[in-house]
Structure formats: C-alpha cells, structure tokens
Short mmCIF file of C-alpha atoms and ligand atoms in Angstrom, two decimals:
data_model
loop_
_atom_site.label_atom_id
_atom_site.label_comp_id
_atom_site.label_asym_id
_atom_site.label_seq_id
_atom_site.Cartn_x
_atom_site.Cartn_y
_atom_site.Cartn_z
CA ARG P 16 91.47 115.60 149.38
CA THR P 17 94.98 114.23 149.14
CA ILE P 18 96.22 111.30 147.06
CA ASP P 19 95.47 108.94 149.97
CA SER P 20 91.77 109.68 149.53
CA LEU P 21 91.91 107.94 146.14
CA GLY P 22 92.47 104.52 147.76
CA PRO P 23 94.90 101.86 146.48
CA LEU P 24 96.34 102.94 143.14
CA ALA P 25 98.21 99.83 141.97
CA GLY P 26 97.18 99.01 138.44
CA ARG P 27 94.95 102.11 138.11
CA LYS P 28 95.46 104.69 135.42
CA VAL P 29 96.03 108.01 137.16
CA ILE P 30 95.99 111.23 135.13
CA VAL P 31 98.22 113.88 136.71
CA ARG P 32 97.88 117.54 135.70
CA CYS P 33 101.33 119.07 136.16
CA ASP P 34 102.56 122.52 135.19
CA LEU P 35 105.57 121.57 133.06
CA ASN P 36 105.54 124.94 131.31
CA VAL P 37 109.32 125.38 131.40
CA PRO P 38 111.41 127.99 129.56
CA LEU P 39 112.97 126.64 126.35
CA LYS P 40 115.70 128.12 124.19
CA ASP P 41 116.38 126.52 120.80
CA GLY P 42 114.50 123.42 121.98
CA ARG P 43 116.62 123.16 125.14
CA ILE P 44 115.12 123.50 128.65
CA THR P 45 116.82 126.42 130.39
CA ASP P 46 115.23 125.87 133.82
CA ASP P 47 113.81 122.47 134.81
CA GLY P 48 112.52 123.68 138.21
CA ARG P 49 108.89 122.90 137.40
CA ILE P 50 109.76 119.37 136.25
CA ARG P 51 111.71 118.76 139.47
CA ALA P 52 108.82 120.13 141.51
CA SER P 53 106.51 117.50 140.03
CA LEU P 54 108.73 114.59 141.15
CA PRO P 55 107.36 114.03 144.70
CA THR P 56 103.85 113.34 143.39
CA LEU P 57 104.96 111.37 140.34
CA GLY P 58 107.47 109.37 142.43
CA ALA P 59 104.75 108.52 144.97
CA LEU P 60 102.37 107.35 142.23
CA VAL P 61 105.08 105.24 140.57
CA GLY P 62 105.92 103.77 143.99
CA ALA P 63 102.24 102.92 144.52
CA GLY P 64 102.20 100.98 141.23
CA ALA P 65 99.89 103.39 139.40
CA ARG P 66 99.96 103.73 135.61
CA VAL P 67 100.78 107.42 135.41
CA ILE P 68 99.52 109.64 132.59
CA VAL P 69 101.01 113.12 132.89
CA ILE P 70 99.32 116.07 131.17
CA SER P 71 100.52 119.68 130.90
CA HIS P 72 100.51 122.79 128.78
CA LEU P 73 103.62 124.52 127.43
CA GLY P 74 103.53 128.17 126.44
CA ARG P 75 100.57 129.72 124.70
CA PRO P 76 100.11 128.07 121.28
CA ASP P 77 97.03 129.13 119.33
CA GLY P 78 94.98 125.98 119.93
CA THR P 79 96.59 123.99 117.12
CA PRO P 80 99.72 121.79 117.12
CA ASP P 81 102.95 123.78 116.84
CA PRO P 82 106.29 121.94 117.09
CA LYS P 83 107.79 124.98 118.86
CA TYR P 84 105.62 124.18 121.87
CA SER P 85 106.00 120.39 121.88
CA LEU P 86 106.44 118.71 125.26
CA ALA P 87 108.80 116.12 123.72
CA PRO P 88 111.95 117.63 125.34
CA VAL P 89 110.11 117.68 128.67
CA ALA P 90 109.32 113.93 128.40
CA GLN P 91 113.02 113.29 127.88
CA ARG P 92 114.04 115.40 130.91
CA LEU P 93 111.29 113.95 133.10
CA GLY P 94 112.58 110.47 132.29
CA GLU P 95 116.13 111.45 133.28
CA LEU P 96 114.93 112.90 136.57
CA LEU P 97 112.64 109.98 137.39
CA GLY P 98 115.33 107.48 136.41
CA GLN P 99 112.95 105.58 134.11
CA SER P 100 111.82 106.07 130.55
CA VAL P 101 108.74 108.21 129.97
CA ALA P 102 106.58 107.28 126.99
CA PHE P 103 105.52 110.27 124.90
CA ALA P 104 102.18 110.50 123.10
CA GLU P 105 102.17 112.71 120.03
CA ASP P 106 98.66 113.90 120.67
CA THR P 107 96.49 114.60 123.69
CA VAL P 108 93.18 112.83 123.16
CA GLY P 109 93.85 111.09 119.84
CA SER P 110 94.99 107.62 118.85
CA SER P 111 98.58 108.07 120.08
CA ALA P 112 97.40 109.07 123.58
CA ALA P 113 94.97 106.14 123.72
CA GLU P 114 97.66 103.70 122.61
CA VAL P 115 100.31 105.02 125.00
CA ALA P 116 97.87 105.01 127.94
CA ALA P 117 96.70 101.49 127.17
CA GLY P 118 100.28 100.25 126.89
CA LEU P 119 101.36 101.37 130.39
CA ALA P 120 102.37 98.73 132.93
CA ASP P 121 102.14 99.31 136.69
CA GLY P 122 104.65 101.97 137.78
CA GLN P 123 105.22 103.27 134.26
CA VAL P 124 104.84 106.90 133.22
CA ALA P 125 103.67 108.58 130.01
CA LEU P 126 103.45 112.24 129.03
CA LEU P 127 100.84 113.42 126.53
CA GLU P 128 101.47 116.23 124.05
CA ASN P 129 100.67 119.86 124.93
CA LEU P 130 97.06 120.29 126.12
CA ARG P 131 96.89 123.68 124.44
CA PHE P 132 97.27 122.10 120.99
CA ASP P 133 93.50 121.65 121.39
CA ALA P 134 91.58 124.93 121.51
CA ARG P 135 88.96 123.40 123.81
CA GLU P 136 91.45 123.31 126.72
CA THR P 137 91.32 127.09 127.15
CA SER P 138 87.98 127.72 125.47
CA LYS P 139 85.61 130.28 126.99
CA SER P 140 82.76 127.89 126.22
CA ASP P 141 81.90 125.62 129.18
CA ALA P 142 80.56 123.04 126.74
CA ASP P 143 83.81 122.92 124.76
CA ARG P 144 85.89 122.54 127.90
CA ARG P 145 83.58 119.84 129.25
CA GLU P 146 83.80 117.91 126.00
CA PHE P 147 87.61 118.02 126.00
CA ALA P 148 87.75 117.09 129.70
CA ALA P 149 85.50 114.09 129.03
CA GLN P 150 87.90 112.85 126.35
CA LEU P 151 90.82 113.24 128.76
CA ALA P 152 88.89 111.52 131.56
CA ALA P 153 88.28 108.52 129.30
CA LEU P 154 92.03 107.81 129.40
CA GLY P 155 92.18 107.24 133.17
CA ASP P 156 90.53 105.99 136.35
CA ALA P 157 91.53 108.80 138.75
CA PHE P 158 92.83 112.37 138.58
CA VAL P 159 95.55 114.12 140.58
CA SER P 160 95.79 117.88 140.16
CA ASP P 161 99.33 119.04 140.89
CA GLY P 162 99.97 121.92 138.48
CA PHE P 163 100.04 124.69 141.07
CA GLY P 164 101.21 127.22 138.47
CA VAL P 165 97.93 126.85 136.59
CA VAL P 166 95.31 126.58 139.40
CA HIS P 167 94.22 130.17 138.71
CA ARG P 168 93.04 129.14 135.24
CA LYS P 169 89.54 127.78 134.68
CA GLN P 170 90.66 125.39 131.97
CA ALA P 171 89.46 121.92 131.01
CA SER P 172 92.39 119.97 132.47
CA VAL P 173 92.41 122.05 135.67
CA TYR P 174 88.72 122.44 136.41
CA GLU P 175 86.27 120.31 134.42
CA LEU P 176 88.46 117.17 134.50
CA ALA P 177 88.41 117.22 138.32
CA GLU P 178 84.61 116.90 138.21
CA LEU P 179 84.68 113.81 136.03
CA LEU P 180 87.00 111.43 137.90
CA PRO P 181 87.78 110.66 141.55
CA SER P 182 90.16 113.58 142.18
CA SER P 183 92.68 114.90 144.65
CA ALA P 184 95.42 117.48 144.95
CA GLY P 185 99.04 116.34 144.70
CA ALA P 186 102.02 116.97 146.94
CA LEU P 187 103.17 120.11 145.12
CA ILE P 188 99.86 121.90 145.63
CA ALA P 189 99.98 120.96 149.32
CA THR P 190 103.53 122.27 149.73
CA GLU P 191 102.85 125.51 147.86
CA LEU P 192 99.73 126.24 149.88
CA ALA P 193 101.39 125.50 153.21
CA VAL P 194 103.94 128.24 152.46
CA LEU P 195 101.49 130.74 150.97
CA TYR P 196 99.17 130.37 153.98
CA LYS P 197 102.09 131.46 156.16
CA LEU P 198 102.27 134.67 154.12
CA THR P 199 98.56 135.38 154.31
CA ALA P 200 97.61 134.23 157.80
CA THR P 201 100.11 135.57 160.33
CA PRO P 202 103.40 136.44 158.68
CA THR P 203 106.20 137.03 161.15
CA ARG P 204 107.06 140.73 161.06
CA PRO P 205 108.67 142.75 159.64
CA TYR P 206 107.02 141.51 156.44
CA THR P 207 108.51 142.86 153.20
CA VAL P 208 107.22 142.33 149.68
CA VAL P 209 109.51 142.97 146.73
CA LEU P 210 107.79 143.49 143.39
CA GLY P 211 109.41 143.80 139.99
CA GLY P 212 108.69 142.68 136.47
CA SER P 213 107.60 144.79 133.58
CA LYS P 214 104.01 145.80 134.18
CA VAL P 215 102.31 147.59 137.07
CA SER P 216 98.98 146.52 135.61
CA ASP P 217 99.85 142.84 136.35
CA LYS P 218 100.46 143.70 139.98
CA LEU P 219 97.57 146.05 140.76
CA GLY P 220 95.51 143.50 142.65
CA VAL P 221 98.39 142.30 144.74
CA ILE P 222 99.56 145.82 145.63
CA ALA P 223 96.06 146.85 146.70
CA HIS P 224 95.60 143.71 148.77
CA LEU P 225 99.05 143.69 150.38
CA LEU P 226 99.42 147.38 151.25
CA PRO P 227 97.50 147.11 154.54
CA ARG P 228 99.25 143.82 155.38
CA VAL P 229 102.97 144.51 154.91
CA ASP P 230 105.58 146.69 156.59
CA SER P 231 107.57 147.54 153.44
CA LEU P 232 106.94 147.30 149.72
CA LEU P 233 110.02 147.54 147.51
CA ILE P 234 109.41 148.42 143.86
CA GLY P 235 111.86 147.52 141.08
CA GLY P 236 111.70 146.16 137.53
CA GLY P 237 110.08 147.86 134.56
CA MET P 238 107.08 148.83 136.69
CA LEU P 239 109.20 151.19 138.81
CA PHE P 240 109.17 153.82 136.05
CA THR P 241 105.42 154.26 136.33
CA PHE P 242 105.99 154.99 140.04
CA LEU P 243 108.76 157.49 139.22
CA ALA P 244 106.56 159.15 136.60
CA ALA P 245 103.73 159.32 139.15
CA LEU P 246 106.11 161.37 141.32
CA GLY P 247 106.66 163.73 138.39
CA HIS P 248 110.05 162.43 137.23
CA LYS P 249 110.95 162.08 133.55
CA VAL P 250 111.74 158.48 132.57
CA GLY P 251 113.04 158.79 128.98
CA GLU P 252 112.24 155.72 126.91
CA SER P 253 111.83 153.46 129.95
CA LEU P 254 108.73 151.29 130.27
CA LEU P 255 105.79 153.42 131.29
CA GLU P 256 102.10 152.69 131.71
CA GLU P 257 100.57 156.15 131.47
CA ASP P 258 97.07 154.83 132.10
CA GLN P 259 98.18 153.61 135.55
CA LEU P 260 99.62 156.89 136.81
CA ASP P 261 96.55 157.86 138.83
CA VAL P 262 96.25 154.37 140.31
CA VAL P 263 99.90 154.48 141.36
CA ARG P 264 99.45 157.95 142.92
CA GLY P 265 96.55 156.46 144.86
CA TYR P 266 98.82 153.70 146.21
CA LEU P 267 101.46 156.21 147.27
CA ASP P 268 98.84 158.21 149.19
CA GLU P 269 97.34 155.08 150.71
CA ALA P 270 100.77 153.84 151.85
CA GLU P 271 101.43 157.14 153.57
CA ARG P 272 98.05 156.98 155.32
CA LEU P 273 98.73 153.39 156.49
CA GLY P 274 102.32 154.07 157.56
CA VAL P 275 103.61 151.44 155.08
CA GLU P 276 106.96 152.20 153.55
CA ILE P 277 106.98 152.04 149.73
CA VAL P 278 110.67 152.04 148.91
CA LEU P 279 111.32 153.39 145.43
CA PRO P 280 114.67 153.44 143.60
CA THR P 281 116.92 156.44 144.09
CA ASP P 282 119.28 155.48 141.27
CA ILE P 283 118.85 153.69 137.97
CA VAL P 284 121.09 152.00 135.40
CA VAL P 285 120.25 153.94 132.23
CA ALA P 286 121.19 152.51 128.81
CA SER P 287 121.48 154.12 125.39
CA ARG P 288 119.32 151.33 123.92
CA PHE P 289 118.16 147.78 124.66
CA GLY P 290 121.00 145.30 124.12
CA PRO P 291 123.79 143.42 125.90
CA ASP P 292 126.48 145.80 124.64
CA ALA P 293 124.52 149.06 125.03
CA GLU P 294 126.35 151.98 126.63
CA HIS P 295 125.03 152.52 130.16
CA ILE P 296 125.49 154.76 133.13
CA VAL P 297 124.13 155.03 136.69
CA ALA P 298 121.89 158.09 137.12
CA PRO P 299 119.75 159.49 139.94
CA ALA P 300 116.12 158.34 139.68
CA ASP P 301 115.05 161.95 139.06
CA GLY P 302 117.75 162.51 136.43
CA ILE P 303 117.15 159.75 133.88
CA GLU P 304 116.98 162.27 131.03
CA ASN P 305 120.09 164.17 132.21
CA THR P 306 122.52 161.48 131.01
CA PRO P 307 124.39 161.75 127.67
CA PHE P 308 121.51 159.68 126.19
CA GLY P 309 118.99 162.42 126.99
CA ALA P 310 115.31 161.65 126.49
CA SER P 311 116.17 158.45 124.60
CA GLY P 312 117.84 156.84 127.63
CA LEU P 313 116.05 153.83 129.06
CA GLY P 314 116.30 152.40 132.55
CA LEU P 315 117.14 148.70 132.55
CA ASP P 316 118.04 147.99 136.18
CA ILE P 317 117.90 149.52 139.64
CA GLY P 318 121.14 151.28 140.57
CA PRO P 319 123.70 150.12 143.17
CA ASP P 320 122.51 152.49 145.95
CA THR P 321 118.94 151.28 145.50
CA ALA P 322 120.03 147.64 145.45
CA ALA P 323 121.98 148.18 148.69
CA ARG P 324 118.98 149.89 150.31
CA PHE P 325 116.62 147.08 149.19
CA ALA P 326 119.08 144.49 150.55
CA GLU P 327 119.16 146.31 153.89
CA VAL P 328 115.36 146.29 154.23
CA ILE P 329 115.20 142.64 153.16
CA ARG P 330 117.89 141.54 155.63
CA ALA P 331 116.04 143.26 158.48
CA SER P 332 112.81 141.36 157.63
CA LYS P 333 111.48 138.11 159.06
CA THR P 334 109.22 137.34 156.10
CA VAL P 335 109.93 138.29 152.49
CA PHE P 336 107.94 137.55 149.35
CA TRP P 337 109.57 138.44 146.06
CA ASN P 338 107.97 138.41 142.62
CA GLY P 339 109.52 139.86 139.48
CA PRO P 340 113.11 140.63 138.44
CA MET P 341 114.58 144.05 139.33
CA GLY P 342 116.01 144.60 135.85
CA VAL P 343 116.76 142.89 132.56
CA PHE P 344 118.72 140.12 134.31
CA GLU P 345 119.09 138.14 131.06
CA LEU P 346 121.59 140.80 129.90
CA ALA P 347 124.74 140.77 132.07
CA PRO P 348 125.13 144.57 132.49
CA PHE P 349 121.59 144.81 133.91
CA ALA P 350 121.56 141.78 136.24
CA ALA P 351 123.19 143.29 139.32
CA GLY P 352 120.00 144.59 140.98
CA THR P 353 118.25 141.23 140.71
CA LYS P 354 121.37 139.48 141.97
CA THR P 355 121.72 141.74 145.03
CA VAL P 356 118.06 141.25 145.94
CA ALA P 357 118.34 137.47 145.53
CA GLU P 358 121.47 137.41 147.67
CA ALA P 359 119.75 139.38 150.44
CA LEU P 360 116.85 136.91 150.42
CA THR P 361 119.30 134.06 151.00
CA GLU P 362 120.66 135.86 154.05
CA ILE P 363 117.50 136.60 156.03
CA ASP P 364 116.80 135.06 159.38
CA GLY P 365 113.23 134.10 158.55
CA LEU P 366 111.07 132.94 155.65
CA SER P 367 112.04 133.93 152.10
CA VAL P 368 109.67 133.05 149.27
CA VAL P 369 110.45 133.55 145.59
CA GLY P 370 107.28 133.54 143.51
CA GLY P 371 106.90 133.34 139.81
CA GLY P 372 108.39 131.66 136.79
CA ASP P 373 110.60 134.65 135.89
CA SER P 374 112.00 135.23 139.36
CA ALA P 375 112.55 131.50 139.89
CA ALA P 376 114.37 131.25 136.56
CA ALA P 377 116.33 134.42 137.42
CA VAL P 378 117.71 133.08 140.70
CA ARG P 379 118.76 129.81 139.07
CA VAL P 380 120.30 131.53 136.01
CA LEU P 381 122.22 133.81 138.38
CA GLY P 382 123.74 130.78 140.07
CA PHE P 383 121.68 130.44 143.26
CA THR P 384 120.33 127.07 144.38
CA ASP P 385 116.78 126.35 145.50
CA GLU P 386 118.05 125.35 148.95
CA GLN P 387 119.26 128.90 149.64
CA PHE P 388 115.65 130.12 149.81
CA GLY P 389 112.81 129.19 152.13
CA HIS P 390 110.65 128.34 149.14
CA ILE P 391 110.66 128.88 145.39
CA SER P 392 107.09 128.82 144.17
CA THR P 393 106.32 127.24 140.80
CA GLY P 394 103.41 129.63 140.39
CA GLY P 395 103.74 133.15 139.05
CA GLY P 396 100.19 134.31 138.37
CA ALA P 397 98.84 131.61 140.71
CA SER P 398 100.86 132.72 143.75
CA LEU P 399 100.07 136.40 143.10
CA GLU P 400 96.35 135.71 142.78
CA PHE P 401 96.45 133.61 145.94
CA LEU P 402 98.11 136.48 147.81
CA GLU P 403 95.50 138.83 146.37
CA GLY P 404 92.94 136.75 148.24
CA LYS P 405 91.28 135.60 145.02
CA ARG P 406 89.42 132.32 144.65
CA LEU P 407 91.37 129.98 142.40
CA PRO P 408 89.18 127.66 140.28
CA GLY P 409 91.67 124.77 140.33
CA LEU P 410 91.73 124.77 144.15
CA GLU P 411 88.03 125.40 144.61
CA ILE P 412 87.06 122.39 142.51
CA LEU P 413 89.22 120.15 144.72
CA GLY P 414 87.70 121.57 147.90
CA TRP P 415 91.05 123.18 148.80
CA GLN P 416 89.72 126.69 148.96
CA ALA P 417 86.59 127.26 150.97
C1 3PG N 505 102.70 130.14 134.23
O1 3PG N 505 103.75 130.10 133.56
O2 3PG N 505 102.45 131.08 135.02
C2 3PG N 505 101.76 128.97 134.17
O3 3PG N 505 102.32 127.90 133.50
C3 3PG N 505 100.44 129.39 133.56
O4 3PG N 505 100.63 129.75 132.23
P1 3PG N 505 99.62 130.76 131.50
O5 3PG N 505 99.82 132.11 132.16
O6 3PG N 505 99.97 130.73 130.05
O7 3PG N 505 98.23 130.25 131.76
#
C-alpha cells in the first residue's frame, strides 16, 4: 500500500511516522540526513493539501520527558527544509498535541514531541502499546509509515498505530526497500560487504546470513580485534568480545569452506590511550603489544596498508554494502581508514550502499556528499536486519513483507 491507496488527502489529518532520530551535539543537529530523507513524503502530503502531523522518536529517553531528547530543534530544521513553518507540540498525546493538530490548515505541518517520552511507545506489553497507539490514532484520519530506520521495532507508533487507521508506507520506505532488494535478490558480482563498528555481537546475524551470499567480507572497526584475537593475536586494550571468540572462529572456518574471502586488517593504528591527542603508531596486526605502549596500547583505526587493500577490493566490486566506521572517525588521527573506505565506495563502477546512522554520519562529517554514493540508507539496525532476512514488524503490518 502506497500513499495513493489512501485516496484524496486534501483536508484530512495524516499522521506520518518518520525516523527523525538525528545526532545532536549541545542541542545542535550535526547530521540532518534523516530529516532530508523525510522530505519527499512530507512534500507530497503538503502538496496534496493534507494536514500533516509528524511523529518520531529521538534517542532513548527512559519513558519520561527529558529536555535533552526534545524534538524542538528538529521542528525548526524541518521547517527550514520544507520552506514553511512547522508547529511544534510540547507533548505527544496531551492537550498541546490535540490543540496543534486541531489548529492545522490544509497543507500545514506539525511535529509532536518525542514519542519515547511516553513509556507505552516501547512497552513490552501489547495492551500498553495498543492504548498509546489509540491515543495517537485519535489525532488523525490516516497514517503513513515512513520511518524506515525504525521498522525493525515492534513499537506503538510503528506497529499498532498502523492497525488503527487507513495506513500506507511512504516514499522513503519504498526507496530504501528498492535498493535493499537489489542487495538480497541478485546482486551484481563481485559483491563485497564491509563491516565495522564496535561490536561483533551486533553483526552476528548479518555475518552468518551474508557469508554464503558474498564474494568478500572486509572487517574493520572495533569488532576487528575479536577477529584478530580469534586468530591468536594479542590486542592490548583494544575492544574485545571474549565471549564471541568461538563464534568468530566458526565464521573463519565457514568462509574457508565456502571460498569466501574474509579480509582482515594486516596493520593497525595503535594509540597510547583514547583521545584526540593520544600518541599513536602504525603496527602490524599481530604486533599490537610490541609498540612502545605495550599491553596498554589500543587499536583505534585500521592501518594504511589495510585501508589500501580494502579500497582495492571495493574498487574491483560491482556491488558494495558498507555498515560501520573503520575506526574512531570522530577523532582526526583515527579517521583515515573510514575516509579511504568511503572514497573507494564513491569510485566503484556499480552500486554502493552505505547503511546505518553512524556510517551515514561518518561520510557526511568527512566531507562526502550523498550524491557520491548509490544510496545512503537511513536505517542502521533496520537495514542490517533486512539483509539478515529477518521479518520486520513495521513492514509486515503494512503488507510490505510477505
Ligand atoms: C536508529 O537510530 O537506528 C533508529 O532511529 C532506531 O533507534 P533505536 O535503535 O533506538 O530503536
């Protein structure tokens, strides 16, 4: 079901679930990619004369209002991008929301305060979620689900709300799925997946599912140290998930059996401590503890030889999916690996997909533009779970996943 299935929208109150969970620093939005990604759907609804009520979460507050997680700065930015003012309700299902919703004229837009200021949004109790969804539904006449980044969550505004109003997916969900289907159905080969980020345990499902489907798997980020440790190397104070060592050994064996290349770093940027001005040195991947920092050294980025090797594999690929930074890109001395990988993705003759909030923010912070990539997904967990072949509640309820 697409927006067209909802019939004429002029004068109707349409609730739109977006994922406007953007990174903030000191109350300032550092990457507005998710707000921009919501514009096609919101623009279409405004153009159709709907009265648009946007709902979203921001961060993970504890189920009570917390000014740190207010969507107020997002309302401001959304207004700038839409070129019209966006009314902001200071609550989600209270008197402010009711008043703001009732005051909308055709083609006007409002944003309600953070859904997660109400514990029922993410409650494990079906009854609680249903009750909250019913209060949200009372504000509108139709529902458009467009928060791709949150479709893997069975939460009131993603799942139960879609059962209570005439519902459809929005343009962002359609765009995201069109690209992700290309990765799962018949990716043009060679197909390379680049995984980084801090935890192997977050990526277990995707590694298991992708191993038989890819030609190369490149491993960087904090999770690489669990792979190095699985090979018997010492990793100093680097991130390490000891409880995953056997699982990782299993993947290495499986890759060998399948003839899939798991490319692991051969050199590492090792620092004396975590910080922007920490002393650091490039060391072989099997010599992390042989630097002047000894056993207290910690790896914070892939080394230049590894980055060059990763770039070579990426450039020779026709399809590349990348999730997770290669190092601590927020600190200048440890950003080079992530930058080299991003650059290689911009150079491939084929489809490059960047998945995940962190990787998307990384490429923008490092000065790349969205247009240099085939697609930058707004979904981190959502795109990974989709690639794992999991059923996503927010898609299932819309009839978008059989
Ligand atoms: C994300 O950032 O991946 C989405 O906004 C979902 O957020 P969550 O992981 O807190 O549910």
